[in-house]
XYZ file of C-alpha atoms in Angstrom:
649
model
C 89.306 37.958 200.709
C 91.769 37.757 203.621
C 95.533 37.061 203.086
C 96.909 34.795 205.628
C 100.555 34.309 206.253
C 101.474 31.019 207.759
C 104.699 30.127 210.102
C 106.337 28.828 207.070
C 106.032 32.281 205.282
C 103.527 30.860 202.867
C 100.514 33.316 201.825
C 97.108 31.930 201.133
C 93.797 33.713 200.239
C 90.744 32.702 202.050
C 87.222 33.963 201.949
C 86.349 36.287 204.852
C 83.300 34.072 205.724
C 83.523 30.276 205.432
C 82.880 27.095 207.407
C 85.309 26.983 210.491
C 86.566 23.433 209.399
C 87.636 24.748 206.157
C 89.483 27.583 207.466
C 91.260 25.567 210.082
C 92.263 23.051 207.272
C 93.496 25.960 205.229
C 95.636 27.812 207.915
C 96.130 25.224 210.694
C 96.677 26.781 214.075
C 99.780 28.809 212.801
C 100.330 32.343 212.893
C 97.308 34.050 211.706
C 98.643 37.379 211.149
C 96.021 39.082 209.126
C 93.235 38.325 211.794
C 92.721 39.555 215.299
C 89.412 37.757 216.133
C 86.108 36.311 214.416
C 82.497 36.906 214.832
C 80.221 34.021 215.096
C 76.497 34.541 215.340
C 77.174 38.137 216.119
C 79.660 37.420 218.944
C 83.131 38.272 218.848
C 85.435 35.361 219.952
C 88.937 34.185 219.879
C 90.169 32.707 216.670
C 90.916 29.359 218.455
C 87.162 28.799 218.964
C 86.706 28.077 215.234
C 88.330 24.808 215.747
C 85.270 23.022 217.588
C 82.902 25.342 215.507
C 80.705 24.232 212.575
C 79.361 27.412 211.599
C 80.418 30.297 209.234
C 82.135 33.405 210.713
C 83.436 36.667 209.887
C 87.185 37.411 210.143
C 88.004 40.661 211.915
C 91.168 42.516 211.333
C 92.696 45.702 213.105
C 90.503 47.801 210.512
C 87.353 46.722 212.595
C 86.546 48.062 216.046
C 86.321 44.618 217.466
C 89.476 43.665 215.919
C 91.459 46.807 217.097
C 90.051 46.068 220.763
C 91.312 42.604 220.702
C 94.708 43.426 219.349
C 95.108 46.323 222.035
C 93.761 44.171 224.818
C 96.605 41.569 224.019
C 98.868 44.543 224.172
C 97.840 45.310 227.705
C 98.638 41.644 228.728
C 102.125 42.240 227.156
C 102.401 45.541 229.252
C 101.402 43.548 232.478
C 104.015 40.902 231.388
C 106.688 43.541 231.238
C 105.907 44.928 234.595
C 105.873 41.836 236.336
C 109.280 41.014 234.668
C 110.768 44.211 236.081
C 108.659 44.644 239.171
C 107.818 41.114 240.503
C 106.220 42.463 243.473
C 103.507 44.267 241.537
C 99.856 43.002 241.664
C 97.740 42.604 238.663
C 94.223 44.333 238.614
C 92.686 44.928 235.463
C 93.819 45.833 231.917
C 90.954 46.395 229.209
C 91.230 47.960 225.583
C 90.011 51.691 225.252
C 88.911 53.474 222.367
C 92.291 54.545 221.431
C 94.668 52.002 223.004
C 94.614 49.907 226.679
C 95.448 50.524 230.178
C 96.454 48.178 232.854
C 95.958 48.736 236.510
C 98.817 47.790 239.074
C 99.162 47.736 242.873
C 102.782 49.014 243.320
C 104.610 50.307 246.334
C 105.397 53.693 244.492
C 103.669 55.065 241.468
C 105.505 54.536 238.063
C 107.523 57.461 236.737
C 108.110 58.458 233.210
C 111.651 56.957 233.498
C 109.805 53.615 234.538
C 107.397 53.938 231.568
C 110.346 53.943 229.317
C 111.692 50.815 231.029
C 108.518 49.069 230.623
C 107.908 50.039 227.020
C 111.477 48.636 226.237
C 110.797 45.376 227.922
C 107.330 45.135 225.931
C 109.346 45.494 222.753
C 111.798 42.789 223.755
C 108.917 40.301 224.387
C 107.277 41.088 221.143
C 110.382 40.194 219.386
C 110.223 36.784 221.082
C 107.006 35.953 219.325
C 105.082 34.465 222.127
C 102.288 32.315 221.460
C 99.084 32.903 223.492
C 97.618 29.772 225.127
C 93.950 29.648 226.330
C 92.827 27.167 229.153
C 90.049 26.978 231.650
C 89.842 26.193 235.262
C 87.030 25.786 237.700
C 86.382 28.584 240.238
C 88.323 26.694 242.866
C 91.182 25.814 240.750
C 91.400 29.427 239.690
C 91.588 30.758 243.140
C 94.078 28.236 244.185
C 96.339 29.348 240.880
C 95.944 32.999 241.504
C 96.525 32.795 245.285
C 99.808 30.714 244.488
C 100.762 33.616 242.385
C 100.023 36.262 244.897
C 97.501 38.008 242.649
C 94.937 39.202 245.355
C 92.816 41.223 242.900
C 92.349 38.452 240.416
C 91.357 36.164 243.386
C 88.596 38.802 244.385
C 87.316 38.858 240.511
C 87.218 35.083 240.509
C 85.077 34.839 243.893
C 82.588 37.330 242.228
C 81.873 34.885 239.501
C 81.975 31.728 241.761
C 78.088 31.676 242.245
C 77.753 31.339 238.247
C 79.220 27.664 238.403
C 81.121 28.323 235.021
C 84.604 27.691 234.349
C 86.756 30.640 233.879
C 89.251 31.128 231.161
C 92.892 32.203 231.324
C 95.680 33.301 228.910
C 99.200 32.175 229.206
C 102.145 33.618 227.003
C 105.565 32.476 228.156
C 105.464 32.361 232.132
C 102.934 35.004 232.272
C 99.250 34.001 233.184
C 96.250 36.292 233.344
C 92.517 35.880 234.217
C 90.812 37.015 230.999
C 87.668 36.318 229.302
C 89.238 37.209 225.694
C 89.540 37.179 222.945
C 92.912 37.498 222.002
C 95.210 37.392 219.073
C 97.373 34.172 218.585
C 100.767 35.600 218.819
C 102.143 38.974 220.366
C 104.732 39.052 217.549
C 102.467 40.988 215.452
C 102.507 44.030 217.742
C 104.913 46.002 215.846
C 104.573 49.160 217.623
C 103.859 50.127 221.132
C 103.845 53.515 223.116
C 103.206 54.015 226.781
C 101.679 57.456 226.908
C 100.766 58.093 230.557
C 100.577 57.067 234.206
C 97.800 58.167 236.468
C 96.158 56.849 239.787
C 93.056 54.840 239.751
C 90.776 53.053 242.317
C 89.891 49.483 242.761
C 86.289 49.890 243.630
C 84.745 53.226 244.995
C 87.015 56.172 244.839
C 86.543 57.010 248.424
C 86.898 53.480 249.737
C 88.814 51.392 247.286
C 92.779 50.874 247.033
C 94.588 53.479 245.070
C 96.314 51.815 242.026
C 98.569 52.825 239.387
C 97.334 52.988 236.065
C 99.621 52.753 232.684
C 98.116 53.982 229.587
C 99.285 52.917 226.154
C 98.635 52.217 222.566
C 99.473 49.611 220.022
C 99.517 49.041 216.087
C 100.479 46.363 213.652
C 102.818 48.892 211.901
C 105.223 51.487 213.179
C 103.940 53.963 210.391
C 100.545 53.948 212.067
C 101.929 54.711 215.449
C 103.774 57.704 213.734
C 100.649 58.925 212.242
C 98.758 58.503 215.429
C 101.278 60.522 217.351
C 101.046 63.295 214.997
C 97.161 63.224 215.502
C 97.949 63.341 219.095
C 100.090 66.609 218.582
C 97.109 68.061 216.872
C 94.742 66.975 219.238
C 96.381 68.809 222.082
C 96.141 72.026 220.243
C 92.401 71.311 219.608
C 91.668 69.879 223.179
C 88.770 71.888 224.687
C 90.486 71.780 228.157
C 93.267 73.815 226.697
C 91.232 76.131 224.317
C 88.360 76.584 226.544
C 90.425 77.727 229.335
C 92.699 80.114 227.040
C 89.645 81.776 225.728
C 88.054 82.115 228.899
C 84.906 79.864 228.360
C 85.211 77.952 231.600
C 87.562 77.337 234.631
C 87.842 74.964 237.509
C 88.797 75.524 241.123
C 90.212 72.907 243.404
C 88.406 73.877 246.444
C 84.929 73.589 244.645
C 85.590 70.319 243.422
C 86.530 68.005 240.570
C 84.010 67.737 237.645
C 82.391 70.975 238.781
C 83.433 73.607 236.331
C 82.595 77.373 236.605
C 81.258 78.541 233.195
C 82.775 82.097 232.572
C 80.636 84.735 230.452
C 81.734 83.435 227.080
C 80.697 79.737 227.843
C 77.667 80.916 229.727
C 76.498 83.024 226.641
C 77.043 80.208 224.242
C 75.043 77.537 226.475
C 72.268 80.189 226.845
C 72.131 80.604 223.105
C 71.893 76.894 222.533
C 69.241 76.469 225.117
C 66.983 79.285 223.896
C 67.306 77.766 220.429
C 66.603 74.237 221.684
C 63.616 75.245 223.745
C 62.236 77.380 220.864
C 62.389 74.663 218.308
C 60.854 71.802 220.745
C 58.036 74.117 221.303
C 57.543 74.225 217.554
C 57.424 70.364 217.604
C 54.625 70.415 220.059
C 56.673 69.822 223.337
C 55.622 71.239 226.722
C 58.318 72.778 228.892
C 58.452 71.818 232.765
C 60.371 72.953 235.714
C 60.871 70.274 238.441
C 62.653 69.923 241.520
C 66.700 69.565 241.654
C 66.451 66.904 244.409
C 63.829 64.659 246.263
C 63.214 62.068 248.686
C 64.438 58.654 248.385
C 60.816 57.437 248.086
C 60.494 58.690 244.334
C 63.813 57.062 243.495
C 62.602 53.531 244.904
C 59.566 53.817 242.948
C 61.427 54.456 239.778
C 64.013 51.647 240.675
C 67.112 54.296 240.729
C 67.643 53.836 244.331
C 68.145 50.056 243.793
C 70.049 50.446 240.367
C 71.832 53.799 240.447
C 72.472 54.613 244.270
C 76.295 54.508 243.761
C 75.798 57.237 241.064
C 73.663 59.605 243.076
C 74.736 62.231 245.593
C 72.851 61.637 248.868
C 71.525 64.049 251.463
C 71.293 61.948 254.564
C 71.816 58.331 255.575
C 70.566 56.093 252.784
C 70.397 53.126 255.082
C 68.377 54.833 257.968
C 64.910 54.299 257.091
C 63.869 56.264 260.273
C 65.155 59.592 259.136
C 64.205 61.577 255.899
C 66.728 61.174 253.080
C 66.906 63.036 249.821
C 69.130 62.682 246.777
C 70.166 65.229 244.146
C 68.578 64.062 240.759
C 70.550 61.892 238.296
C 67.743 62.280 235.772
C 64.319 63.864 235.491
C 62.090 61.236 234.329
C 60.421 60.422 237.718
C 59.708 64.108 238.316
C 58.122 64.468 234.994
C 55.911 61.645 235.320
C 54.205 63.679 238.021
C 52.942 66.039 235.227
C 50.917 63.247 233.669
C 49.849 61.843 236.942
C 48.555 65.308 237.875
C 45.156 64.369 236.695
C 43.337 61.424 234.808
C 44.404 61.119 231.265
C 42.549 60.032 228.140
C 43.989 58.552 224.929
C 43.167 62.096 223.441
C 46.029 63.602 225.690
C 48.627 61.397 224.022
C 51.320 61.808 222.848
C 52.146 64.146 225.902
C 55.800 65.403 224.888
C 57.506 66.823 228.116
C 60.723 68.772 228.029
C 63.097 70.311 230.564
C 66.387 72.120 230.493
C 67.436 69.925 233.315
C 70.298 70.439 235.710
C 71.529 66.895 236.625
C 74.001 65.425 239.188
C 76.017 62.202 238.903
C 78.593 60.798 241.125
C 81.136 60.017 238.582
C 84.476 58.604 239.507
C 87.559 60.929 239.734
C 89.421 59.220 237.179
C 86.750 59.829 234.801
C 86.405 63.663 235.129
C 87.551 65.466 231.886
C 87.317 69.109 231.367
C 83.412 69.847 230.192
C 82.861 66.534 228.746
C 82.584 64.254 231.922
C 81.384 66.417 234.935
C 79.389 65.637 237.978
C 76.840 68.589 237.479
C 75.416 69.572 234.002
C 72.643 70.675 231.922
C 70.687 68.715 229.410
C 67.998 68.967 226.691
C 65.757 66.228 228.575
C 62.596 65.066 227.360
C 59.971 62.148 228.067
C 57.088 61.411 225.466
C 54.293 59.449 227.059
C 52.375 57.833 224.163
C 50.031 54.859 223.028
C 51.636 52.028 221.691
C 50.497 52.926 218.221
C 52.320 55.988 218.264
C 55.545 54.672 219.297
C 57.196 54.286 215.915
C 56.278 57.802 214.531
C 57.319 59.418 217.788
C 60.674 57.658 217.885
C 61.454 58.792 214.327
C 60.637 62.319 215.316
C 62.889 62.015 218.183
C 65.643 61.018 215.958
C 64.879 63.455 213.271
C 64.999 66.193 216.021
C 68.375 65.028 217.543
C 69.944 65.062 213.808
C 68.635 68.407 213.160
C 70.042 69.606 216.252
C 73.537 67.891 215.913
C 73.621 68.774 211.995
C 73.123 72.530 212.507
C 76.190 72.661 215.320
C 78.168 70.479 212.753
C 78.545 67.452 214.945
C 76.330 65.025 212.971
C 78.712 64.321 210.470
C 81.133 62.662 212.898
C 78.717 60.701 215.097
C 77.919 57.047 215.112
C 74.852 54.998 216.143
C 74.714 52.334 218.779
C 71.738 50.130 219.501
C 72.426 49.343 223.201
C 70.605 46.300 224.352
C 70.556 44.354 227.786
C 72.473 41.192 228.581
C 70.248 38.600 230.091
C 73.515 36.830 231.583
C 74.579 40.087 233.403
C 75.847 38.863 236.691
C 75.172 42.095 238.590
C 71.199 41.861 237.543
C 71.074 45.341 236.736
C 67.755 45.198 234.493
C 64.268 45.256 235.469
C 61.486 43.534 233.825
C 61.174 39.866 232.061
C 62.994 38.250 229.306
C 59.768 38.618 227.275
C 59.476 42.391 227.818
C 63.116 43.044 226.908
C 62.858 40.961 223.772
C 59.651 42.696 222.817
C 61.079 46.223 223.494
C 64.258 45.304 221.483
C 62.494 43.792 218.583
C 60.326 46.979 218.433
C 63.309 49.148 218.356
C 65.146 47.000 215.992
C 62.239 47.289 213.293
C 62.208 51.170 213.811
C 65.871 51.399 213.096
C 65.860 49.025 210.287
C 62.880 50.648 208.561
C 64.677 54.019 208.582
C 67.683 52.577 207.410
C 70.050 53.737 210.270
C 73.575 52.448 210.168
C 74.240 51.105 213.707
C 76.443 48.822 215.833
C 74.992 46.678 218.705
C 76.220 47.362 222.239
C 75.380 44.332 224.476
C 74.608 45.277 228.282
C 74.651 48.910 227.408
C 70.860 49.421 227.875
C 69.284 51.340 230.673
C 67.939 49.234 233.319
C 64.275 49.954 232.233
C 64.715 49.585 228.532
C 66.882 49.641 225.310
C 68.305 52.637 223.622
C 69.888 54.193 220.636
C 72.956 56.096 221.624
C 74.353 58.753 219.304
C 78.035 58.545 220.021
C 80.842 61.115 219.349
C 84.654 61.132 219.769
C 86.732 63.981 221.390
C 90.076 64.904 219.614
C 92.025 62.168 221.501
C 89.615 59.262 220.005
C 87.693 58.925 223.451
C 84.040 58.029 222.698
C 81.098 59.295 224.749
C 77.261 59.616 224.353
C 75.939 62.746 222.937
C 72.360 61.790 222.720
C 70.177 59.129 223.883
C 66.805 57.976 222.775
C 65.266 55.070 224.935
C 62.206 53.086 224.667
C 60.669 52.113 228.102
C 57.892 49.745 228.709
C 58.185 49.371 232.624
C 58.464 52.488 234.602
C 54.860 53.665 233.566
C 53.463 50.656 235.554
C 55.689 51.577 238.709
C 54.024 54.764 238.865
C 50.534 54.116 238.141
C 50.573 56.088 234.950
C 47.341 54.879 233.234
C 45.222 56.428 230.549
C 41.595 55.627 229.326
C 41.699 54.329 225.869
C 38.884 54.443 223.350
C 37.194 51.367 224.684
C 37.033 53.071 228.251
C 39.672 50.493 229.830
C 42.670 51.887 231.556
C 45.785 51.064 229.837
C 49.476 51.623 230.205
C 51.284 54.165 228.064
C 54.932 53.654 226.587
C 57.419 56.150 227.497
C 60.253 57.357 225.189
C 63.111 59.136 227.312
C 65.196 61.306 225.071
C 67.625 64.031 224.693
C 67.608 66.266 221.679
C 71.209 68.164 221.895
C 72.249 66.183 224.972
C 74.438 67.825 227.572
C 75.023 71.511 226.757
C 78.488 71.443 228.547
C 79.867 68.417 226.473
C 78.245 70.038 223.291
C 80.352 73.212 223.660
C 83.356 71.035 224.516
C 82.987 69.117 221.142
C 82.408 72.244 219.253
C 85.528 74.033 220.583
C 87.573 71.023 219.613
C 85.868 70.877 216.138
C 86.241 74.374 215.312
C 89.651 74.766 217.045
C 87.853 77.724 219.014
C 86.294 79.642 216.205
C 82.678 79.109 216.843
C 80.147 79.476 214.062
C 79.075 83.277 213.967
C 75.553 82.628 215.184
C 77.057 81.058 218.528
C 80.001 83.214 218.950
C 80.033 84.917 222.289
C 81.491 87.844 220.683
C 80.677 88.201 216.994
C 82.202 91.258 215.793
C 85.026 93.435 217.227
C 85.475 96.820 215.661
C 89.061 98.246 215.507
C 89.238 101.971 215.225
C 92.816 102.868 213.854
C 93.065 105.846 215.879
C 90.745 108.046 218.398
C 89.571 110.002 215.347
C 87.714 107.137 214.180
C 86.316 106.074 217.626
C 83.012 108.078 217.085
C 82.331 106.065 213.645
C 83.244 102.767 215.242
C 80.557 103.395 218.202
C 78.131 104.305 215.532
C 78.680 100.832 213.701
C 78.505 99.130 217.226
C 75.071 100.719 218.076
C 73.824 99.707 214.759
C 74.873 96.120 215.019
C 73.743 95.830 218.808
C 70.377 97.588 218.621
C 69.157 97.093 215.141
C 70.588 93.473 214.666
C 70.997 92.148 218.208
C 74.542 91.145 217.467
C 77.272 90.819 220.106
C 79.779 93.555 219.495
C 82.802 95.113 221.162
C 84.959 98.099 220.237
C 88.562 97.824 220.718
C 89.219 101.610 221.601
C 92.594 101.041 223.329
C 95.398 103.409 222.679
C 97.470 100.759 220.736
C 98.492 100.367 217.238
C 96.320 98.668 214.773
C 98.369 95.428 214.470
C 98.129 94.920 218.144
C 94.428 95.042 217.998
C 94.150 92.643 214.951
C 96.529 90.275 216.887
C 94.426 90.213 219.993
C 91.393 89.557 218.005
C 92.979 86.704 216.158
C 94.046 85.250 219.385
C 90.661 85.710 220.906
C 89.084 83.645 217.678
C 86.840 86.641 216.981
C 84.952 85.754 213.696
C 84.713 89.085 212.247
C 86.832 92.292 212.626
C 85.765 95.667 211.254
C 88.426 98.055 210.665
C 87.762 101.558 210.397
C 90.062 104.639 209.507
C 90.220 107.756 207.679
C 89.039 106.077 204.230
C 86.344 104.156 205.914
C 84.958 107.179 207.861
C 84.862 109.124 204.631
C 83.121 106.640 202.558
C 81.063 105.032 205.343
C 82.442 101.832 204.658
C 84.565 99.149 206.620
C 87.447 96.798 206.006
C 86.214 93.328 206.995
C 88.597 90.635 208.179
C 86.841 87.397 208.352
C 88.226 84.221 209.879
C 86.928 82.203 206.970
C 87.416 84.820 203.805
C 90.176 86.816 204.856
C 90.194 90.587 204.035
C 87.564 92.308 202.364
C 88.520 95.848 202.030
C 86.338 99.106 201.441
C 82.864 97.349 201.935
C 79.846 99.268 202.365
C 79.082 99.138 206.007
C 75.305 98.231 205.537
C 76.197 95.605 203.223
C 78.708 94.079 205.547
C 75.970 94.159 208.218
C 73.484 92.441 206.144
C 76.229 89.760 205.306
C 76.615 88.983 208.830
C 72.850 89.072 209.614
C 72.290 86.520 206.840
C 75.204 84.136 208.186
C 73.374 84.226 211.563
C 70.050 83.795 210.266
C 70.837 80.680 208.311
C 73.356 79.362 211.273
C 75.956 78.876 208.718
C 79.127 77.225 209.868
C-alpha cells in the first residue's frame, strides 16, 4: 500500500498497482508526495500520464532506482532555475540524474566558484519553499525552436533540430517562469525536495572534448528528508578515506603524470604485482575450463574494423593512426576490443561442428578514447587490460555455454569479494534509437533477446532491464558495481552475438554437410584488471586479501642481534612457500617499524626478539586477528600458507 498526502492534508491509502482511472479518482491531480513516477507496461512515465491511461501501473517512490532518478532529475531543473534567476545570461545545456544525484551543464562567462555554488544552493532552497507545480506541455519542432530561440537557449535549439526528422512533438516542463526542454518524467511539485546539496563544479564539453564548447558543470544531490542527506554526507566522508584514487597513490600502487596523459596510469610495482597475480590466476582457471589462449595485435588497418562494423559504430571511441577519411592512404587504429582479431583464429582453416565450442581467450590490452570528463583513477582509463574471451559455438550449445560464462564470472568475482555487491542488468536494444546504432533486423534482435531472457529466467537471475544499452551487434548481460561514491560502472559483460559471424564469413560444416553460421558469445571473466584492483582497494580499504597482497609478510627484528633469525624466516617463507616477504632491518625502534607496516597495510608482521630467537617462535601481528604472541614459526608459516591456498578474505 502507498500512503498519499493530498493538498488539503488528508491521507489516503491506495494499492501500489490499480487502474489509472481509480487512482486519479482517489488522489485527483493534487500533490502526490509519496510517488516520484509510475511504471506502465515496463516503461517509466510521468504521474500525469495516468490521467489518460486505462491500464494498471506500479507506483515508484524514492526507494526505487527510477523513483530516485525522477526525483533528482527534477532537482536538476530546480538547479537550472536557480542559476537562471541569479545569472540570467547563463545558457542551459543538459541536466540528467546520475547514480548519486544530478548535474547540469551551463554556458557561462566565468566558471562558478564555491561561493557561487553556495548562492545557487540557497536559491534552490528558496524555490523549493515556494512549492512550485511542474506543468508538462508539448510543441512541434518548429514551435519548440521558436520558443527556445526567443529565450536565447542555443543549446536547446540544437537538441531540438537533432530530433526534427522524427516528426514527433517535443515535451517541455514549466515551473513558475522557468521552462526546459525535457522528456521527463518529473515529480509533480518541487516542494517535496526537502534537502539539496551542491557538491562540485567542473568543466565539461558540449560534444567532443577536442571540438566542443567548454561548459560549466554543477554537480549536486537531493533527498526527500534532511536526515537522509546528513547520512549521505557521512558516507561521503567515509568514501574519501576509501577512495582508490587516494589509497592507491598513498600506498604506491599507481601514479599518473600530466605529460603522459589523462587516463593513462603508470602501474607501480605493487599494482603491477597484484594485476600479474590476478592475470595468472584467471588464465590458469580459464585453461582448466577448456579455453584456448591467443595473442593478437594491438592495432590493425581500418579494413578490419569496417568488416566488424566498429568503424561505422565506434569510430569516435577509437585512437586513429592516420587520416580516417583519406581512403587513398593506409590508416590504422588501436583496438578497442579483441573480437575481430580472435575471429581470425577460427578462420585460419575450415571448421567442423566437432570443433565447437571454440573458447578463445586473451589477456587483452585495449584502447578507448574516453572523454576527459569521464576519467577517474583506475576505474575509467584510456588504456586497460581485460580478461576477454569469444566463444564460437553451435546454436544448440548457446544456453549451456552462456551459463558457463556466467558461473565463471561469478566464481572470479566471488573469490575476490566483489560479487556480493554486484547487480545484473539485461541490456537491450532500442528500436527507436535516433542514432541508428544497431546492426541487424528487428526479427534478429527480438530472437536474440528472447533467447537471452529465457536463459536468465531459467537460472533465476535477478536482473534489471536497460533499454538502449546493448552492443551494436547484440544484447548483453552487464554485471554492475558501484564505487565508494555510488557511481556505477560495468565490471563484466556477457553478450550474445548472432550477427558478426556472417560479416566475417565464419561458417562451419554441420553434421548434414552444410555450411552454417555459428553464434558467438563475447564475454569477460574478471573484466578490466585495473578497475577490479580499484574496487578491491576501496572494498578492503587498502588491506588486500593475503593471497593478493603485494607484500604479504614483513619481518621486524627488534635489534641487530635478531637480524640473522629474521633473514632465516624470510628465506623459508620466500623459497619454500613462495611468499612475498621483506625484512625491516632499519636501525629504528620496534614501535616505529610496526607503525610503518600498519600504514602500508601489510597483512602480517612477524616480530622477533630475544625470546623468539631462543624459542624458535614469532610474535604474529595480523590485520584481522590482532597479536598472537610466541607462535611456533612453522605453525605460523602453515597458517599463512593455508590462508593463501584457500584465497581467504
